[in-house]
CSV table of C-alpha atoms in Angstrom, one decimal:
chain,number,residue,atom,x,y,z
A,1,MET,CA,56.5,-168.8,28.7
A,2,GLY,CA,56.0,-167.6,32.3
A,3,ARG,CA,56.6,-170.1,35.0
A,4,PRO,CA,55.5,-173.6,34.7
A,5,GLY,CA,52.6,-174.3,37.0
A,6,VAL,CA,51.9,-170.8,37.9
A,7,SER,CA,49.5,-168.7,35.8
A,8,SER,CA,50.8,-165.7,33.7
A,9,ARG,CA,47.2,-164.5,33.2
A,10,VAL,CA,46.3,-161.1,34.9
A,11,GLN,CA,45.1,-161.2,38.4
A,12,ALA,CA,43.9,-157.9,39.0
A,13,ALA,CA,43.9,-154.4,37.7
A,14,VAL,CA,44.0,-150.8,38.7
A,15,ALA,CA,42.9,-147.9,36.4
A,16,PHE,CA,43.8,-144.4,37.4
A,17,TYR,CA,41.3,-142.1,35.6
A,18,PRO,CA,40.9,-144.1,32.7
A,19,PRO,CA,40.0,-142.4,29.3
A,20,THR,CA,37.1,-144.8,27.8
A,21,ASN,CA,35.0,-143.3,25.4
A,22,PHE,CA,36.8,-140.9,23.4
A,23,LEU,CA,33.8,-139.7,21.3
A,24,THR,CA,32.0,-138.0,24.7
A,25,MET,CA,35.0,-136.9,26.4
A,26,ASP,CA,34.9,-133.0,25.3
A,27,ALA,CA,31.1,-133.2,25.9
A,28,TRP,CA,31.6,-134.0,29.7
A,29,ALA,CA,34.6,-131.8,30.2
A,30,LEU,CA,34.7,-129.4,33.3
A,31,GLN,CA,35.2,-126.6,31.3
A,32,ARG,CA,34.5,-125.6,27.6
A,33,CYS,CA,36.8,-127.0,25.4
A,34,ASP,CA,38.5,-124.7,22.6
A,35,GLY,CA,41.6,-125.1,20.4
A,36,PRO,CA,44.4,-127.9,20.5
A,37,ARG,CA,43.7,-129.2,23.8
A,38,CYS,CA,40.3,-130.5,23.1
A,39,HIS,CA,40.1,-134.5,22.6
A,40,ASP,CA,38.5,-133.9,19.3
A,41,SER,CA,41.3,-132.0,17.8
A,42,ALA,CA,43.1,-133.8,15.1
A,43,GLY,CA,46.1,-133.4,17.5
A,44,SER,CA,44.8,-134.8,20.8
A,45,PRO,CA,46.5,-138.2,22.1
A,46,GLU,CA,43.0,-139.9,21.2
A,47,SER,CA,43.1,-139.0,17.5
A,48,ARG,CA,47.0,-139.8,17.2
A,49,LEU,CA,46.3,-143.0,18.8
A,50,VAL,CA,43.4,-143.9,16.1
A,51,GLY,CA,44.8,-141.9,13.2
A,52,CYS,CA,42.3,-139.3,12.6
A,53,ALA,CA,40.5,-136.7,14.2
A,54,ILE,CA,38.1,-138.5,16.6
A,55,GLN,CA,34.8,-137.1,15.3
A,56,SER,CA,35.6,-137.9,11.7
A,57,CYS,CA,36.1,-141.6,11.9
A,58,PRO,CA,33.8,-142.9,14.9
A,59,ASP,CA,34.1,-146.6,13.8
A,60,LYS,CA,38.0,-146.5,14.6
A,61,VAL,CA,37.1,-144.6,17.7
A,62,ARG,CA,34.6,-147.3,18.9
A,63,ALA,CA,37.0,-149.8,18.1
A,64,ALA,CA,39.5,-148.4,20.5
A,65,ASN,CA,37.1,-148.3,23.3
A,66,PRO,CA,37.7,-150.6,26.1
A,67,LEU,CA,34.2,-150.6,27.0
A,68,ARG,CA,33.5,-152.8,24.1
A,69,TYR,CA,35.8,-155.5,25.2
A,70,VAL,CA,34.6,-156.2,28.7
A,71,THR,CA,34.3,-159.7,29.2
A,72,ALA,CA,33.7,-162.7,31.8
A,73,ALA,CA,37.2,-163.4,31.8
A,74,ASP,CA,38.2,-159.9,33.0
A,75,PRO,CA,40.2,-160.1,36.2
A,76,PRO,CA,38.8,-158.1,39.1
A,77,ILE,CA,39.4,-154.2,38.7
A,78,MET,CA,39.7,-151.2,41.0
A,79,ILE,CA,39.0,-147.6,39.2
A,80,LEU,CA,40.1,-144.3,40.9
A,81,HIS,CA,38.8,-141.1,39.2
A,82,GLY,CA,39.0,-137.4,40.6
A,83,ASN,CA,35.8,-135.2,40.0
A,84,SER,CA,38.2,-132.5,39.7
A,85,ASP,CA,39.9,-133.9,36.7
A,86,PRO,CA,40.2,-131.2,34.1
A,87,LEU,CA,41.6,-133.7,31.5
A,88,VAL,CA,39.9,-136.8,31.5
A,89,PRO,CA,36.1,-136.4,32.8
A,90,HIS,CA,34.9,-138.3,35.9
A,91,ASN,CA,32.1,-139.8,33.6
A,92,GLN,CA,35.1,-141.8,31.9
A,93,GLY,CA,35.5,-143.8,34.7
A,94,GLU,CA,31.9,-144.3,35.7
A,95,GLN,CA,31.3,-145.6,32.3
A,96,LEU,CA,34.0,-148.4,32.8
A,97,TYR,CA,32.5,-149.2,36.1
A,98,MET,CA,29.2,-149.5,34.8
A,99,ALA,CA,30.1,-151.7,32.0
A,100,LEU,CA,31.8,-153.9,34.1
A,101,ASN,CA,28.8,-153.8,36.6
A,102,LYS,CA,26.4,-154.7,33.7
A,103,ALA,CA,28.8,-157.6,32.7
A,104,CYS,CA,28.6,-158.8,36.4
A,105,ARG,CA,32.4,-158.5,37.0
A,106,ASP,CA,34.0,-157.8,40.6
A,107,ALA,CA,34.9,-153.9,40.1
A,108,VAL,CA,35.5,-151.0,42.7
A,109,PHE,CA,35.1,-147.7,42.0
A,110,ILE,CA,36.5,-145.0,44.0
A,111,SER,CA,35.5,-141.2,43.3
A,112,LEU,CA,37.4,-138.6,44.9
A,113,PRO,CA,35.6,-135.2,45.0
A,114,ARG,CA,38.8,-133.1,45.1
A,115,ALA,CA,41.3,-134.9,43.1
A,116,PRO,CA,42.4,-133.5,39.9
A,117,HIS,CA,44.1,-135.4,36.9
A,118,GLY,CA,47.7,-137.1,37.3
A,119,ASN,CA,48.0,-137.4,41.0
A,120,TRP,CA,47.8,-141.2,41.4
A,121,ASN,CA,50.5,-141.0,44.4
A,122,GLY,CA,48.1,-138.4,46.1
A,123,PHE,CA,45.1,-140.8,45.5
A,124,LEU,CA,46.6,-143.2,48.1
A,125,THR,CA,48.4,-140.9,50.4
A,126,ASP,CA,46.7,-137.2,50.6
A,127,ASP,CA,44.2,-137.2,53.3
A,128,ALA,CA,42.9,-133.7,51.8
A,129,LEU,CA,42.3,-135.3,48.2
A,130,ARG,CA,40.5,-138.5,50.0
A,131,GLU,CA,38.4,-136.2,51.8
A,132,ALA,CA,34.6,-137.1,51.1
A,133,ALA,CA,35.9,-140.1,48.9
A,134,THR,CA,32.8,-142.4,47.8
A,135,MET,CA,33.2,-146.3,46.7
A,136,ARG,CA,30.8,-148.4,45.1
A,137,SER,CA,31.6,-151.9,44.2
A,138,THR,CA,30.3,-154.7,42.4
A,139,SER,CA,30.7,-158.7,42.8
A,140,ALA,CA,30.5,-161.3,40.2
A,141,ALA,CA,29.6,-163.8,42.5
A,142,GLY,CA,25.8,-164.9,42.2
A,143,CYS,CA,25.4,-162.4,39.7
A,144,THR,CA,23.3,-162.6,36.2
A,145,ALA,CA,23.6,-160.0,33.6
A,146,THR,CA,19.8,-159.4,33.8
A,147,HIS,CA,19.8,-158.6,37.6
A,148,ARG,CA,22.4,-156.3,38.8
A,149,ARG,CA,22.6,-154.2,42.0
A,150,PRO,CA,25.9,-152.4,42.8
A,151,THR,CA,26.5,-151.8,46.4
A,152,ARG,CA,27.8,-148.0,47.5
A,153,ARG,CA,29.6,-147.3,50.5
A,154,ARG,CA,30.3,-143.5,51.6
A,155,GLY,CA,33.1,-142.3,53.9
A,156,ARG,CA,36.8,-141.6,53.6
A,157,ARG,CA,39.3,-144.3,52.6
């Protein structure tokens, strides 16, 4: 129901180390995967989400991929991802950013070279984790899907 006269639409979003393209997670992992901790294994969180070992049911996996659902109605989003993430490859956050960029959506991608997985508070508070961070941003203003150039800023944030 919400409150009369006030929109209940999502106004902004933040994604910390987002898994996006399950089919490529093991291929982009920092270390070669073996055993039950692999994303491709039948017991992985990704496989349990879609109900099958992800490499055996690519159509179901593609239906679960958030990149397929990027639209002009999406709110601005900030993506934070560590390059040292051993669970969700850094490439996953980059893929989301690039899909938003291509769709001319407002997005900020902050990449933290030393940050691992799961330390979302450290992304915001730990100077050592934030050292050498880079930020890329896009703006929907004046953008056409055929002509897009993201801006890039370097430095600590």
